[in-house]
Amino acid sequence: MSRELSLNINISEPQWDQSTFAGRAKHFFMVTDPRNVLLSSKTLEEARITVENYRKGVVKPGLTEDELWRAKYIYDSAFHPDTGEKMVLIGRMSAQVPMNMTITGCMLTFYRTTPAVLFWQWVNQSFNAVVNYTNRSGDAPITMNQLGAAYVCATSGAVVTALGLKSLTKHLPPIMGRFIPFAAVAAANCINIPFMRQRELKYGIPVMDEEGNRLGQSSSAAKQAIVQVVVSRIGMAVPAMAIPPVIMNSLEKKAFMKRYPMLNAPVQVGLVGLCLVFATPLCCALFPQKSSMKVSSLEPDLQESIRKSSPHIDTVYFNKGL
């Protein structure tokens, strides 16, 4: 007879030690696995039921620990950690590699003309707006006006940066022009993410004790979370937008590529995808998903509240978002 699965497995936390970079990397290789995009609604729903039932102490007969962890990671790939809502498909972290490899590959291929720069920066920021909204921290709603402002500011910032740098690189070696998309994307991330999560900056995000008990809302925690996400996003873009241009600059001089110029875009997209498969999870792992900060670094009124209700607590935790 098979032994019934223990109820002591903590699936509220990742399977691997998140205090180490290696543990976080293993976790995010699972979360960002592009194959999860192909999972059916039925599979996602079965994973949700398995996870939610286990949390209630209900174990499906015959369920193994490996199957439980698999269900947990399928659940995490599609449902928001704070709201529990199913996330829009292209906003999920598992869609990052296929979506970004296509968009980034095209940005790096079609960078020479102004209309192409405008179009692909617009596509990229539209995608980023969806991702940033989908993976925001906390459970506070965001208005359409706030969404619109973030979208317009980020898109404008990316286009202005791209066109400005494009004009400056006219007299520089051709390879310099290939790095314009990266500079534009980096600038846009610094605008898009804070704007998309401006409500968190204004009203704060939930902070908890080590056991997950909610202690209040903190704007200071939101600032730390957003800075960490911006750094991670820019880090993701570095390999995908810095390595392929160098390789393509060399390949385009070869007779084979000159004979078949239509291969330029597919090869560039493939190179970007190869970089993103590793860069996406590794850069997500730069900072713990369950981030922390000292109580002494919180807002004075929240510090006072925590010290009155829980004087033994000196560190709070929060979901930094992705």
mmCIF file of N, CA, C and O in Angstrom, residues 17 38 42 71 75 77-78 80 94 104 106 138 141 146 149 158 165 215 233 247 266 272 276 281 293 299 308:
data_model
loop_
_atom_site.group_PDB
_atom_site.id
_atom_site.type_symbol
_atom_site.label_atom_id
_atom_site.label_comp_id
_atom_site.label_asym_id
_atom_site.label_seq_id
_atom_site.Cartn_x
_atom_site.Cartn_y
_atom_site.Cartn_z
ATOM 1 N N ASP A 17 16.108 26.249 -1.138
ATOM 2 C CA ASP A 17 16.524 27.276 -0.186
ATOM 3 C C ASP A 17 16.673 28.628 -0.884
ATOM 4 O O ASP A 17 17.538 28.810 -1.733
ATOM 5 N N LEU A 38 2.154 26.346 -22.627
ATOM 6 C CA LEU A 38 1.378 25.406 -23.431
ATOM 7 C C LEU A 38 0.380 24.594 -22.610
ATOM 8 O O LEU A 38 -0.407 23.834 -23.172
ATOM 9 N N LYS A 42 -7.439 23.066 -18.229
ATOM 10 C CA LYS A 42 -7.769 21.927 -17.364
ATOM 11 C C LYS A 42 -6.591 21.578 -16.464
ATOM 12 O O LYS A 42 -6.767 21.346 -15.253
ATOM 13 N N ALA A 71 2.594 20.400 -9.160
ATOM 14 C CA ALA A 71 1.334 21.157 -9.150
ATOM 15 C C ALA A 71 1.561 22.558 -8.593
ATOM 16 O O ALA A 71 0.989 23.534 -9.092
ATOM 17 N N TYR A 75 0.864 25.929 -10.606
ATOM 18 C CA TYR A 75 -0.005 26.942 -9.983
ATOM 19 C C TYR A 75 0.703 28.297 -9.932
ATOM 20 O O TYR A 75 0.142 29.327 -10.321
ATOM 21 N N SER A 77 3.016 29.414 -11.782
ATOM 22 C CA SER A 77 3.299 29.963 -13.111
ATOM 23 C C SER A 77 2.104 30.685 -13.706
ATOM 24 O O SER A 77 2.260 31.470 -14.645
ATOM 25 N N ALA A 78 0.900 30.428 -13.162
ATOM 26 C CA ALA A 78 -0.306 30.971 -13.794
ATOM 27 C C ALA A 78 -1.193 31.814 -12.884
ATOM 28 O O ALA A 78 -2.041 32.561 -13.378
ATOM 29 N N HIS A 80 -1.640 34.626 -9.597
ATOM 30 C CA HIS A 80 -0.939 35.673 -8.862
ATOM 31 C C HIS A 80 -0.763 35.270 -7.396
ATOM 32 O O HIS A 80 -1.710 34.793 -6.768
ATOM 33 N N SER A 94 6.303 32.634 -17.417
ATOM 34 C CA SER A 94 6.614 31.545 -18.345
ATOM 35 C C SER A 94 6.521 31.994 -19.801
ATOM 36 O O SER A 94 7.035 31.323 -20.703
ATOM 37 N N THR A 104 12.430 41.316 -28.868
ATOM 38 C CA THR A 104 13.812 41.803 -28.807
ATOM 39 C C THR A 104 14.558 41.486 -30.089
ATOM 40 O O THR A 104 15.325 42.317 -30.594
ATOM 41 N N CYS A 106 13.367 41.255 -33.042
ATOM 42 C CA CYS A 106 12.924 42.193 -34.078
ATOM 43 C C CYS A 106 13.452 43.607 -33.822
ATOM 44 O O CYS A 106 13.791 44.326 -34.770
ATOM 45 N N GLY A 138 1.392 42.844 -4.197
ATOM 46 C CA GLY A 138 0.222 43.249 -3.438
ATOM 47 C C GLY A 138 -1.078 42.949 -4.152
ATOM 48 O O GLY A 138 -1.108 42.416 -5.255
ATOM 49 N N PRO A 141 -5.889 47.403 -6.352
ATOM 50 C CA PRO A 141 -6.223 47.630 -7.766
ATOM 51 C C PRO A 141 -5.503 48.855 -8.305
ATOM 52 O O PRO A 141 -5.048 49.712 -7.561
ATOM 53 N N GLN A 146 -4.126 55.437 -14.248
ATOM 54 C CA GLN A 146 -2.757 55.131 -13.833
ATOM 55 C C GLN A 146 -2.077 54.220 -14.854
ATOM 56 O O GLN A 146 -0.902 54.398 -15.176
ATOM 57 N N ALA A 149 -1.218 56.377 -17.920
ATOM 58 C CA ALA A 149 -0.090 57.280 -17.681
ATOM 59 C C ALA A 149 1.230 56.520 -17.728
ATOM 60 O O ALA A 149 2.220 56.986 -18.315
ATOM 61 N N ALA A 158 11.076 55.435 -24.027
ATOM 62 C CA ALA A 158 11.826 54.487 -24.857
ATOM 63 C C ALA A 158 12.059 55.043 -26.257
ATOM 64 O O ALA A 158 13.162 54.956 -26.808
ATOM 65 N N LEU A 165 19.524 58.545 -29.408
ATOM 66 C CA LEU A 165 20.781 57.821 -29.571
ATOM 67 C C LEU A 165 21.041 57.486 -31.033
ATOM 68 O O LEU A 165 22.188 57.463 -31.488
ATOM 69 N N LEU A 215 1.182 42.643 8.803
ATOM 70 C CA LEU A 215 1.478 43.649 9.833
ATOM 71 C C LEU A 215 1.088 45.058 9.407
ATOM 72 O O LEU A 215 1.024 45.958 10.257
ATOM 73 N N ARG A 233 15.222 43.411 -14.267
ATOM 74 C CA ARG A 233 14.738 43.519 -15.651
ATOM 75 C C ARG A 233 15.844 44.011 -16.582
ATOM 76 O O ARG A 233 15.984 43.528 -17.706
ATOM 77 N N ILE A 247 27.519 39.108 -32.371
ATOM 78 C CA ILE A 247 27.555 37.920 -33.238
ATOM 79 C C ILE A 247 27.004 38.245 -34.623
ATOM 80 O O ILE A 247 27.590 37.875 -35.649
ATOM 81 N N PRO A 266 15.347 35.533 -38.297
ATOM 82 C CA PRO A 266 15.239 34.266 -37.569
ATOM 83 C C PRO A 266 16.481 33.922 -36.748
ATOM 84 O O PRO A 266 16.365 33.438 -35.613
ATOM 85 N N VAL A 272 18.723 35.534 -29.426
ATOM 86 C CA VAL A 272 18.108 36.214 -28.273
ATOM 87 C C VAL A 272 17.411 35.195 -27.367
ATOM 88 O O VAL A 272 17.531 35.240 -26.146
ATOM 89 N N LEU A 276 17.996 34.434 -23.423
ATOM 90 C CA LEU A 276 16.910 34.665 -22.471
ATOM 91 C C LEU A 276 16.561 33.427 -21.651
ATOM 92 O O LEU A 276 16.117 33.541 -20.507
ATOM 93 N N PRO A 281 15.647 33.455 -15.771
ATOM 94 C CA PRO A 281 15.617 32.910 -14.405
ATOM 95 C C PRO A 281 16.785 33.380 -13.542
ATOM 96 O O PRO A 281 16.620 33.621 -12.340
ATOM 97 N N MET A 293 13.160 43.568 5.039
ATOM 98 C CA MET A 293 13.824 44.787 5.490
ATOM 99 C C MET A 293 13.605 44.945 6.989
ATOM 100 O O MET A 293 12.673 44.370 7.563
ATOM 101 N N GLU A 299 8.287 53.140 7.661
ATOM 102 C CA GLU A 299 7.742 54.441 8.033
ATOM 103 C C GLU A 299 7.548 54.517 9.544
ATOM 104 O O GLU A 299 7.219 53.505 10.185
ATOM 105 N N LYS A 308 4.323 48.014 18.997
ATOM 106 C CA LYS A 308 3.267 47.885 20.013
ATOM 107 C C LYS A 308 2.624 46.496 19.963
ATOM 108 O O LYS A 308 2.386 45.865 20.999
#
